[in-house]
mmCIF file of C-alpha atoms in Angstrom:
data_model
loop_
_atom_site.group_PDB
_atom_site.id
_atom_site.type_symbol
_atom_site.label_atom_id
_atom_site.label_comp_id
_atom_site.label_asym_id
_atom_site.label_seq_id
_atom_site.Cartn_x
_atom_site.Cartn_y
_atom_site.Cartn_z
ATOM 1 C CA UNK G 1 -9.573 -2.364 10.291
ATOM 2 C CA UNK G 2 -6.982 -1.578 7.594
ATOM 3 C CA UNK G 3 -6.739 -5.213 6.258
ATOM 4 C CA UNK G 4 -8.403 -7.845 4.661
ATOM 5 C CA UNK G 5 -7.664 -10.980 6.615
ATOM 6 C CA UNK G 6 -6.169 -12.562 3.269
ATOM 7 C CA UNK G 7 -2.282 -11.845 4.693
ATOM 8 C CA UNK G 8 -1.870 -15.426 5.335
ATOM 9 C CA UNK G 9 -3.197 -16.545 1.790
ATOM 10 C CA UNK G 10 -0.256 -18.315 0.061
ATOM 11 C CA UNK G 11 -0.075 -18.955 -3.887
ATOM 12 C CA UNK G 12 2.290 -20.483 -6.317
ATOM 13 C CA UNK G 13 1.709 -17.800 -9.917
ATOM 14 C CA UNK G 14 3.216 -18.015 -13.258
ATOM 15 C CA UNK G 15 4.732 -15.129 -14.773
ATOM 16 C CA UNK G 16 2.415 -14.738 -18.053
ATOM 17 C CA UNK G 17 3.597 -11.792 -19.470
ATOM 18 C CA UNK G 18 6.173 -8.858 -18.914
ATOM 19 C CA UNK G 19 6.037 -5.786 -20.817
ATOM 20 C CA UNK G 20 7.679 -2.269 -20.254
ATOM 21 C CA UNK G 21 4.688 0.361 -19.616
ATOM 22 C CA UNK G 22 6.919 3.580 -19.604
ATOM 23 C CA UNK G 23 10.377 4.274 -19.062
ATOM 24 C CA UNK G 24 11.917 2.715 -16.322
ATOM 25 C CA UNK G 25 8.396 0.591 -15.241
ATOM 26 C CA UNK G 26 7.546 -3.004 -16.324
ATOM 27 C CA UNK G 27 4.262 -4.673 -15.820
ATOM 28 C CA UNK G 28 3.697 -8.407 -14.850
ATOM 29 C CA UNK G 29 0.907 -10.268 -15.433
ATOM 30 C CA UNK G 30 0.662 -13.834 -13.324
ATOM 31 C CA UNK G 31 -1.552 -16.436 -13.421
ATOM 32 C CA UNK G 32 -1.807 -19.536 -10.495
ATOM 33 C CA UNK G 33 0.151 -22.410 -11.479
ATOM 34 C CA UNK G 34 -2.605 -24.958 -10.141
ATOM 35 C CA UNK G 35 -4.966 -23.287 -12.672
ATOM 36 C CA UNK G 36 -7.507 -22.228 -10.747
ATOM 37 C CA UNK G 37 -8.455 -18.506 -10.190
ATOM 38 C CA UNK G 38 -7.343 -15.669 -7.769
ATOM 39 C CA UNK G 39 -9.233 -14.336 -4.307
ATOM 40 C CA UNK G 40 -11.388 -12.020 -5.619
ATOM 41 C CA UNK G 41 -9.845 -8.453 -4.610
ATOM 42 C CA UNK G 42 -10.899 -4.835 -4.457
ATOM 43 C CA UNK G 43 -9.363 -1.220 -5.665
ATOM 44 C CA UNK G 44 -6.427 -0.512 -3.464
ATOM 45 C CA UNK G 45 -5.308 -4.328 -2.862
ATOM 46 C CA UNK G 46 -1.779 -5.223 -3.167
ATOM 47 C CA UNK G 47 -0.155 -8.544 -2.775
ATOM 48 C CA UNK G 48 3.284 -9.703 -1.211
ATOM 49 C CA UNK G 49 5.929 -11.097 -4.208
ATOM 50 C CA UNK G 50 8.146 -13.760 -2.777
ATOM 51 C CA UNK G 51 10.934 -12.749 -4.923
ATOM 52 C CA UNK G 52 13.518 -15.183 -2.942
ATOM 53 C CA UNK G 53 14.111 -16.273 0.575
ATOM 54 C CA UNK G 54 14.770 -13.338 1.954
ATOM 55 C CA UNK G 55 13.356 -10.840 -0.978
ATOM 56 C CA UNK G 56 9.375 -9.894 -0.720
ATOM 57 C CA UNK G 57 8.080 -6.925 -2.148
ATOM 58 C CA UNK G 58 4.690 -5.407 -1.841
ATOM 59 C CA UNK G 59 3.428 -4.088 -5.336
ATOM 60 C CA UNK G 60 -0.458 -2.668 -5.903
ATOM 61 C CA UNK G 61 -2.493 -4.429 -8.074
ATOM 62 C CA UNK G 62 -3.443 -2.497 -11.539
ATOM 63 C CA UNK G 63 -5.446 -4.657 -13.052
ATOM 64 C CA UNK G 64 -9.219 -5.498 -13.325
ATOM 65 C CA UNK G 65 -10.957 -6.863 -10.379
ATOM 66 C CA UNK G 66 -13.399 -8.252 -12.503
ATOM 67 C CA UNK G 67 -10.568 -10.598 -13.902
ATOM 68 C CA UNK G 68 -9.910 -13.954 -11.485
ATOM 69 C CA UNK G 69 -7.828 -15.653 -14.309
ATOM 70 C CA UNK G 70 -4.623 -13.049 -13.537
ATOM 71 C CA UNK G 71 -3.650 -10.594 -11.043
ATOM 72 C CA UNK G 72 -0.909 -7.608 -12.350
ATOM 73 C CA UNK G 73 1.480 -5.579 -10.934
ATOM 74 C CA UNK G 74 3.687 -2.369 -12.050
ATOM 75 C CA UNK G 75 7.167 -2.271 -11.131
ATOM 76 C CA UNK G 76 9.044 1.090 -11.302
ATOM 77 C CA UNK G 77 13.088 0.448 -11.188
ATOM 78 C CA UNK G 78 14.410 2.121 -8.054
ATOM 79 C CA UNK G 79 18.315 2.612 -8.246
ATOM 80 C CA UNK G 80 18.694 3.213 -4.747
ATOM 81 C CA UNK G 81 16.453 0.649 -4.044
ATOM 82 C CA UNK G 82 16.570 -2.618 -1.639
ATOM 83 C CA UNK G 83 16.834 -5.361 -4.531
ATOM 84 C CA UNK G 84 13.451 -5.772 -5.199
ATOM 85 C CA UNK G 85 12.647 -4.082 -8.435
ATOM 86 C CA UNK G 86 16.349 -4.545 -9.961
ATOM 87 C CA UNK G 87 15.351 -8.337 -9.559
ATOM 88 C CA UNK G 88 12.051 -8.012 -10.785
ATOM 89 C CA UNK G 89 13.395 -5.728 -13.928
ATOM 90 C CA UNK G 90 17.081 -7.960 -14.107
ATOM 91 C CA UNK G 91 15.717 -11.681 -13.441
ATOM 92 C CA UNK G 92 12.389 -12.421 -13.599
ATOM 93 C CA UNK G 93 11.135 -14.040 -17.289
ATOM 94 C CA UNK G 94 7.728 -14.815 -18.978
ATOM 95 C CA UNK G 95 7.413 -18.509 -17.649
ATOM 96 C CA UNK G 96 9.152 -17.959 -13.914
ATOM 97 C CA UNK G 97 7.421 -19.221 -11.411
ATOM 98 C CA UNK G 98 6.989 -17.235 -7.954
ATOM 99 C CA UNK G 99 5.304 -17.333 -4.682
ATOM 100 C CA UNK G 100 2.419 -14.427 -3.901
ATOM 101 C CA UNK G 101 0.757 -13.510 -0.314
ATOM 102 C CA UNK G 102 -2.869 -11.585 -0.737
ATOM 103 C CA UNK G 103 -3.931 -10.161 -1.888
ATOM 104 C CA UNK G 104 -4.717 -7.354 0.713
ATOM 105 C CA UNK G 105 -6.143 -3.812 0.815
ATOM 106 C CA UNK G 106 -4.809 -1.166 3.348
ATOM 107 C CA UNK G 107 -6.218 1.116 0.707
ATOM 108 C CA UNK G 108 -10.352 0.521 0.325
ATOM 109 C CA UNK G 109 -11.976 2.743 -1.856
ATOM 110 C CA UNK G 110 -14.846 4.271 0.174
ATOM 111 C CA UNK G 111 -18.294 4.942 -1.479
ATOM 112 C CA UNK G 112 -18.524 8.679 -2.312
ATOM 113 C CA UNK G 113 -20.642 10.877 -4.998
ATOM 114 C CA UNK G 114 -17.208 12.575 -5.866
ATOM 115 C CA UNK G 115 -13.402 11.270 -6.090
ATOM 116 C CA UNK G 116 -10.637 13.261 -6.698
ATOM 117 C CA UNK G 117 -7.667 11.154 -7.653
ATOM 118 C CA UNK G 118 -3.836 12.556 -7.310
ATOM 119 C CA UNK G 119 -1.316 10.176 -8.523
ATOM 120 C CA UNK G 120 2.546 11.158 -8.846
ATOM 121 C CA UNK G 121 4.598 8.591 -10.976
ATOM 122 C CA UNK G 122 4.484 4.843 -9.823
ATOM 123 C CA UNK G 123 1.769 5.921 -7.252
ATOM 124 C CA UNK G 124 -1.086 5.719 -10.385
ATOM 125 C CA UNK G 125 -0.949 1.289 -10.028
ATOM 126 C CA UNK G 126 -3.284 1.479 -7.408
ATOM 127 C CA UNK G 127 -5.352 4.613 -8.488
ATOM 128 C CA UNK G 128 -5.620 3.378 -11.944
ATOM 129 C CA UNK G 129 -8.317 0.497 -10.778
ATOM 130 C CA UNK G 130 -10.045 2.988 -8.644
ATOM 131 C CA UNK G 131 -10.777 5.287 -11.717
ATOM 132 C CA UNK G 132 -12.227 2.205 -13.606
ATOM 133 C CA UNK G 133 -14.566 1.544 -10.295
ATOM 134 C CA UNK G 134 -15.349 5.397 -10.206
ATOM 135 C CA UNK G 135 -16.390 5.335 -14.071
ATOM 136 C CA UNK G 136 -18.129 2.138 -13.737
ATOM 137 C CA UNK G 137 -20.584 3.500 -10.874
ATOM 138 C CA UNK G 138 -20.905 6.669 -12.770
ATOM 139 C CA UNK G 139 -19.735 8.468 -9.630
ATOM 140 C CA UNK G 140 -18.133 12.059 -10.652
ATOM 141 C CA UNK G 141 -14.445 12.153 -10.588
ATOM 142 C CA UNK G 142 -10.869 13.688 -11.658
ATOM 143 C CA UNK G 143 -7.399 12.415 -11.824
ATOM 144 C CA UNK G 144 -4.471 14.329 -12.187
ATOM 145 C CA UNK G 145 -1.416 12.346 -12.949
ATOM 146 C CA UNK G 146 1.881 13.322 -12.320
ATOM 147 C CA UNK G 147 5.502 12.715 -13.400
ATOM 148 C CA UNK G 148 9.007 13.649 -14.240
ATOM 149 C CA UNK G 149 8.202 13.061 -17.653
ATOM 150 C CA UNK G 150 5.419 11.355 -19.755
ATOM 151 C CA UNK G 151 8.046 9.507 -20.997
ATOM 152 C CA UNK G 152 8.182 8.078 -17.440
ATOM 153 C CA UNK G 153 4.067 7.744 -16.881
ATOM 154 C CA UNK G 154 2.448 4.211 -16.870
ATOM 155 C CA UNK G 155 -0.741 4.106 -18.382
ATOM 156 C CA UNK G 156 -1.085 6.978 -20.731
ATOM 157 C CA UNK G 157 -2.703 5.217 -23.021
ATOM 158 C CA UNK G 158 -5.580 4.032 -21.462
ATOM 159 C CA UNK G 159 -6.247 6.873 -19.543
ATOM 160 C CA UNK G 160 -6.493 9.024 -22.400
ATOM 161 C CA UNK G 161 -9.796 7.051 -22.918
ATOM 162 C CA UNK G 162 -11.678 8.670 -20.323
ATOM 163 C CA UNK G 163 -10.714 11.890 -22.129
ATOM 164 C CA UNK G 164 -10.801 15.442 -19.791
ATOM 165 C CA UNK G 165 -11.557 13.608 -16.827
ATOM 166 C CA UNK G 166 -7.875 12.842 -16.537
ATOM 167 C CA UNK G 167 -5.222 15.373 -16.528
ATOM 168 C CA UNK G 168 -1.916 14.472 -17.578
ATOM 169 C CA UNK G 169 1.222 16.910 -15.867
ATOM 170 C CA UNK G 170 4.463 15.815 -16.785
ATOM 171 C CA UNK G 171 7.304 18.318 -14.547
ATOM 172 C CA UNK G 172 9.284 18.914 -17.216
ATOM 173 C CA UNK G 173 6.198 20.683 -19.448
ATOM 174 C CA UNK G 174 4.073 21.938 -16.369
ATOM 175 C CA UNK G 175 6.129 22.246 -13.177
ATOM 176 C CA UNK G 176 4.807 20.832 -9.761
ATOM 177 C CA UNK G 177 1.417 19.478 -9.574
ATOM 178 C CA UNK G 178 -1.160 22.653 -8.391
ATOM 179 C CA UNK G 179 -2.614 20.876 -5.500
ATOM 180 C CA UNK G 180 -5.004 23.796 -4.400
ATOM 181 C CA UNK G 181 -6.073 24.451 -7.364
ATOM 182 C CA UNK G 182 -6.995 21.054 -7.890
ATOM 183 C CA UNK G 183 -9.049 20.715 -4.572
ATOM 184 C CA UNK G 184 -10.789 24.080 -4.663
ATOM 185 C CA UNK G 185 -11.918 22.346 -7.781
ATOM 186 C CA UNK G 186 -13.410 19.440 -5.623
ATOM 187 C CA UNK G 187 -16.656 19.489 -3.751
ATOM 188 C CA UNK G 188 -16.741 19.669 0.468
ATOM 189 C CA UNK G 189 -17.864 15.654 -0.061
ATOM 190 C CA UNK G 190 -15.034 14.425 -2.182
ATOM 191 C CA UNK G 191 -13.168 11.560 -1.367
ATOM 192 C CA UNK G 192 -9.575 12.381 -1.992
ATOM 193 C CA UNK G 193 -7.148 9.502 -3.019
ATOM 194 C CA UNK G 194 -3.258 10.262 -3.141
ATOM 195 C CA UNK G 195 -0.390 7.702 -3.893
ATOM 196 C CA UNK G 196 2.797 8.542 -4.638
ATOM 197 C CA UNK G 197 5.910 10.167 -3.580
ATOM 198 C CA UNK G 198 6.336 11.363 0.333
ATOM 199 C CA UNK G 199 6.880 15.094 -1.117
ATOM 200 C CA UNK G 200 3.906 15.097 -2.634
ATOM 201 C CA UNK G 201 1.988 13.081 0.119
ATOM 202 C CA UNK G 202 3.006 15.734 2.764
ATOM 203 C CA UNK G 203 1.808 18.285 0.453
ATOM 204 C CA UNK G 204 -1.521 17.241 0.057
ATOM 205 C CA UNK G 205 -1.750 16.316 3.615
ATOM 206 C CA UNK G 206 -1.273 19.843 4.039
ATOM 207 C CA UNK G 207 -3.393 20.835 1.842
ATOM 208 C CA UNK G 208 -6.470 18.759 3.351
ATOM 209 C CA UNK G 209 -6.216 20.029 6.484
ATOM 210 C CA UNK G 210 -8.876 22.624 6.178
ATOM 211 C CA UNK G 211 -10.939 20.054 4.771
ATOM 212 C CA UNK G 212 -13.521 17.555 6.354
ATOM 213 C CA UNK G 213 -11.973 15.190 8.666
ATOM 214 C CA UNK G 214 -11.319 11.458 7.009
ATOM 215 C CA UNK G 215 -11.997 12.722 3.122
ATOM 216 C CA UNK G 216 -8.142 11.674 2.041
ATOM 217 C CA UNK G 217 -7.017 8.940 1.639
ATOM 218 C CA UNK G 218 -3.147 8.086 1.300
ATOM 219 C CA UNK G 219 -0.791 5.130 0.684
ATOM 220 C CA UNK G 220 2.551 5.023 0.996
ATOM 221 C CA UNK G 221 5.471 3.465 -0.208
ATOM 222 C CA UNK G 222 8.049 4.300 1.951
ATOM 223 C CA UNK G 223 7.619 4.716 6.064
ATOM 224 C CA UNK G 224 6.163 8.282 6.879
ATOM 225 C CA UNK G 225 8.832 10.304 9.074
ATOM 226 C CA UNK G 226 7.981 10.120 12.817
ATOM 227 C CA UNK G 227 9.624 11.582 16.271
ATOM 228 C CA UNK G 228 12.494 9.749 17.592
ATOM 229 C CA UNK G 229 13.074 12.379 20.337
ATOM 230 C CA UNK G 230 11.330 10.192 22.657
ATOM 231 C CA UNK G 231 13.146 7.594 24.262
ATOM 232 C CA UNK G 232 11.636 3.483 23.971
ATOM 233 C CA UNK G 233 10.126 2.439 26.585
ATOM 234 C CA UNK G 234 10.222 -1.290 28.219
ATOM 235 C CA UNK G 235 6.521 -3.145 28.363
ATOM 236 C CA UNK G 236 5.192 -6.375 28.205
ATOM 237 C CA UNK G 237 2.777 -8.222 25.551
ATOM 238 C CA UNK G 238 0.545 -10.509 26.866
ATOM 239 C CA UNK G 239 -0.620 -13.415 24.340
ATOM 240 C CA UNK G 240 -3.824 -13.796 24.470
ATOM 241 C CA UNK G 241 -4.110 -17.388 22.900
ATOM 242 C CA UNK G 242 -1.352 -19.271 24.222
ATOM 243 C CA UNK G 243 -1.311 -17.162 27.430
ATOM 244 C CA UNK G 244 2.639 -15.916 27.532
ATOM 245 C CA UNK G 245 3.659 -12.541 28.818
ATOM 246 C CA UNK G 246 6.628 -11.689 27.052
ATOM 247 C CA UNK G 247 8.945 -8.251 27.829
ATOM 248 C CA UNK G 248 9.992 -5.915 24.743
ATOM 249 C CA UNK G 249 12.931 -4.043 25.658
ATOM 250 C CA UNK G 250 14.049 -0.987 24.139
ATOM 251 C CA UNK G 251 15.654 -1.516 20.631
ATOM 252 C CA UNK G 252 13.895 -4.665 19.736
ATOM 253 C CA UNK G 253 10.429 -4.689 18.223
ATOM 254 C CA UNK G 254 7.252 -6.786 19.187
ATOM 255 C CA UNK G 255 8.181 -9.245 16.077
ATOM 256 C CA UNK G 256 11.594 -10.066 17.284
ATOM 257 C CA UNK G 257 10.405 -10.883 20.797
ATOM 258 C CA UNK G 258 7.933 -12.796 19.476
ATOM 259 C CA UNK G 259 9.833 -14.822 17.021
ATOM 260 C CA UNK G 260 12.935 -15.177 19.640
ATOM 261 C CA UNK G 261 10.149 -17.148 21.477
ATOM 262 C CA UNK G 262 9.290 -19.031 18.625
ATOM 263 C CA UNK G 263 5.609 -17.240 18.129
ATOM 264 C CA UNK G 264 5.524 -17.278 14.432
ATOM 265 C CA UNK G 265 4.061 -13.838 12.969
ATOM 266 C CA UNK G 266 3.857 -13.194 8.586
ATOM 267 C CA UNK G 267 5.943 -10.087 8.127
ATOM 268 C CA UNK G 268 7.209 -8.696 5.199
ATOM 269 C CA UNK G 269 8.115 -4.652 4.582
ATOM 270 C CA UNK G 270 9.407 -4.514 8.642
ATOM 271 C CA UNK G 271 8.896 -0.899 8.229
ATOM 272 C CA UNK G 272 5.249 -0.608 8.623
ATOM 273 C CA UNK G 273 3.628 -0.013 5.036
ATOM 274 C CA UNK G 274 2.416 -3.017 4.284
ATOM 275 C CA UNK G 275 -0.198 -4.655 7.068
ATOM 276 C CA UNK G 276 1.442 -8.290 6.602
ATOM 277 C CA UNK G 277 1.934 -7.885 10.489
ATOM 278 C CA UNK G 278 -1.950 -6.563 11.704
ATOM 279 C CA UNK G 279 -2.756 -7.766 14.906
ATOM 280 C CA UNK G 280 -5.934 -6.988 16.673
ATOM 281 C CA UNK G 281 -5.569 -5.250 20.248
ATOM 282 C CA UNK G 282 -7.234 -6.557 23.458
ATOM 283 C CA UNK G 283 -6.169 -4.514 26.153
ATOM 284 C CA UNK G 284 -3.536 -1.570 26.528
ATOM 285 C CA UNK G 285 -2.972 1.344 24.133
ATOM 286 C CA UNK G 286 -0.552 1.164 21.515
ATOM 287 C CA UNK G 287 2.167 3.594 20.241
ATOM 288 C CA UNK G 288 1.425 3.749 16.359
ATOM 289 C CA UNK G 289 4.289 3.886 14.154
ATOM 290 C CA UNK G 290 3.044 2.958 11.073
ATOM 291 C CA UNK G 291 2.112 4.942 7.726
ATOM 292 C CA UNK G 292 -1.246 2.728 7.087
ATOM 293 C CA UNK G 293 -3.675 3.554 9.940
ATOM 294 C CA UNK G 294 -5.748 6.484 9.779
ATOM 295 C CA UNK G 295 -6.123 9.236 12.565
ATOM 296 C CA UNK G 296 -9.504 7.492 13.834
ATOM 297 C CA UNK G 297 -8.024 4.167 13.043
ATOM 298 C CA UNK G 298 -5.589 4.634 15.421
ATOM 299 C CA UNK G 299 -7.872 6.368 18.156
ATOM 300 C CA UNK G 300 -9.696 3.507 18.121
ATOM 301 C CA UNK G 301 -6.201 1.199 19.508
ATOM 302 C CA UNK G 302 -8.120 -1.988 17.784
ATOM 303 C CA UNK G 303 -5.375 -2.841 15.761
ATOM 304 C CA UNK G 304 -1.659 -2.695 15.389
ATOM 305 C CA UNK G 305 1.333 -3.711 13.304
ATOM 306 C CA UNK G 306 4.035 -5.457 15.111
ATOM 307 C CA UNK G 307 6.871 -4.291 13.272
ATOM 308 C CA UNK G 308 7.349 -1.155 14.161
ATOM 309 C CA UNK G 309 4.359 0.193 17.083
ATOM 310 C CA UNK G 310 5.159 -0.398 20.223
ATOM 311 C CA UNK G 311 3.159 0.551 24.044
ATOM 312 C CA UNK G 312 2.174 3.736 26.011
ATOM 313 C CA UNK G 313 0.654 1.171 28.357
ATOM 314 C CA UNK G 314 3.189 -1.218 30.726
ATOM 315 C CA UNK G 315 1.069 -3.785 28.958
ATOM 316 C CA UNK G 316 -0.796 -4.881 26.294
ATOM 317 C CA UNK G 317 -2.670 -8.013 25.169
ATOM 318 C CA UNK G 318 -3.008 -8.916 21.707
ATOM 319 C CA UNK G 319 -4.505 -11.766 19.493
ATOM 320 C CA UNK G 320 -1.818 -13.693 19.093
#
């Protein structure tokens, strides 16, 4: 299972600090307004900001897991955006108070003897506690960063502590990032970690595929593109605590039905990137449409995210 079983977790923070880490990116740092510390959290984690009543916004966590006093995020502005990162760049002040959910991990850092890390732009927030993990075990690793510009890059700075073990490629000084190059560099164990764009996402998916099956490791921001050739399909969900069969028809997810019926369900992204909406599977096999689950993940048909999947089976029974 993807998640963490923290969805749920509710907090009122206090925005502490607000800085601008590279062009067109500002950091947060929060703290909980009732004093007390955060859920302790792992590499990958990201938590839910409850920008307004209808804004929330998943961000990845770069800070130090070892710190319970604050959690921080790094937003990059996104122009063509939904809202969420003009408000967070636009409105939100030092001394603001907000609502988090998490935090959550969809993206667990896996014990290996070897990492290779591949960031492109905003994508290095979650990578960025994964190389201080990697360091601190004294596991090998490389990251090589990418961006339009260093201008643009988050970070610099304290990467440029771990000296060559980082490599910094800007486009506009080195071109595209040289993904073979970089793997043929990388033992047949590595664990490969990639956030970032969906170009370069798909390229190193590519790129893996002559590699051994489950070493990368991918998050993304946006939902990955799927077939919509085939036609949706009527099926029921059956309930499996209050006992309710309900019908999905075509054009309306398993959320909708469910909160038509007034079965409450956490959702956030609706688009099937963030795991607010996990639900374990009891019975029937589900049609994955997510970007989170891995290819064994989902041959397993344990788990599903209500948003978006739907059924290859006329039914299926869920915990819910």
């Amino acid at each position: 299972m993807p998640g963490n079983g923290s969805a749920a977790v509710e907090m009122d923070v206090k925005v502490v600090g607000k800085e601008q880490v590279a062009d067109g990116v500002v950091r947060l740092v929060l703290r909980r307004s009732c004093g007390e510390g955060f859920p302790a959290w792992e590499p990958g984690a990201h938590v839910d900001l409850v920008l307004d009543e209808d804004l929330v916004r998943q961000y990845s966590l770069c800070g130090d897991p070892g710190r319970s006093d604050v959690l921080e995020v790094a937003v990059l502005r996104e122009p063509a955006g939904r809202g969420g990162s003009a408000f967070v760049h636009d409105k939100v002040e030092v001394g603001d108070r907000l609502r988090i959910r998490g935090p959550r991990n969809n993206f667990p850092l896996v014990e290996a003897d070897e990492y290779l890390f591949v960031a492109g732009g905003i994508g290095i927030t979650p990578i960025l506690p994964m190389v201080r993990a990697a360091a601190a075990a004294g596991a090998r690793w490389r990251l090589v960063y990418g961006g339009r510009t260093r201008r643009s890059m988050a970070f610099l700075e304290e990467l440029a502590d771990y000296g060559e073990r980082v490599r910094i490629r800007s486009q506009d000084e080195t071109g595209l990032l040289d993904l073979a190059g970089e793997l043929a560099g990388a033992g047949e164990s590595a664990a490969v970690y990639c956030c970032g764009p969906e170009g370069l996402l798909r390229a190193i998916e590519d790129e893996c595929r002559g590699r051994r099956p489950g070493c990368l490791h991918v998050e993304r921001f946006s939902p990955k593109a799927r077939d919509t050739t085939v036609p949706d399909g009527p099926f029921e969900v059956e309930l499996a605590v209050s006992g309710r069969t309900l019908e999905v028809p075509p054009g309306k997810s398993i959320v909708g039905v469910l909160e038509e019926a007034g079965v409450d369900v956490p959702v956030s992204c609706l688009e099937g990137t963030c795991g607010t909406c996990e639900t374990a599977v009891l019975e029937g096999e589900p049609d994955h449409r997510d970007s989170i689950l891995t290819d064994e993940e989902r041959a397993r048909n344990d788990t599903m995210f209500l948003c978006v999947s739907r059924s290859l089976t006329p039914r299926l029974r869920i915990d819910r």
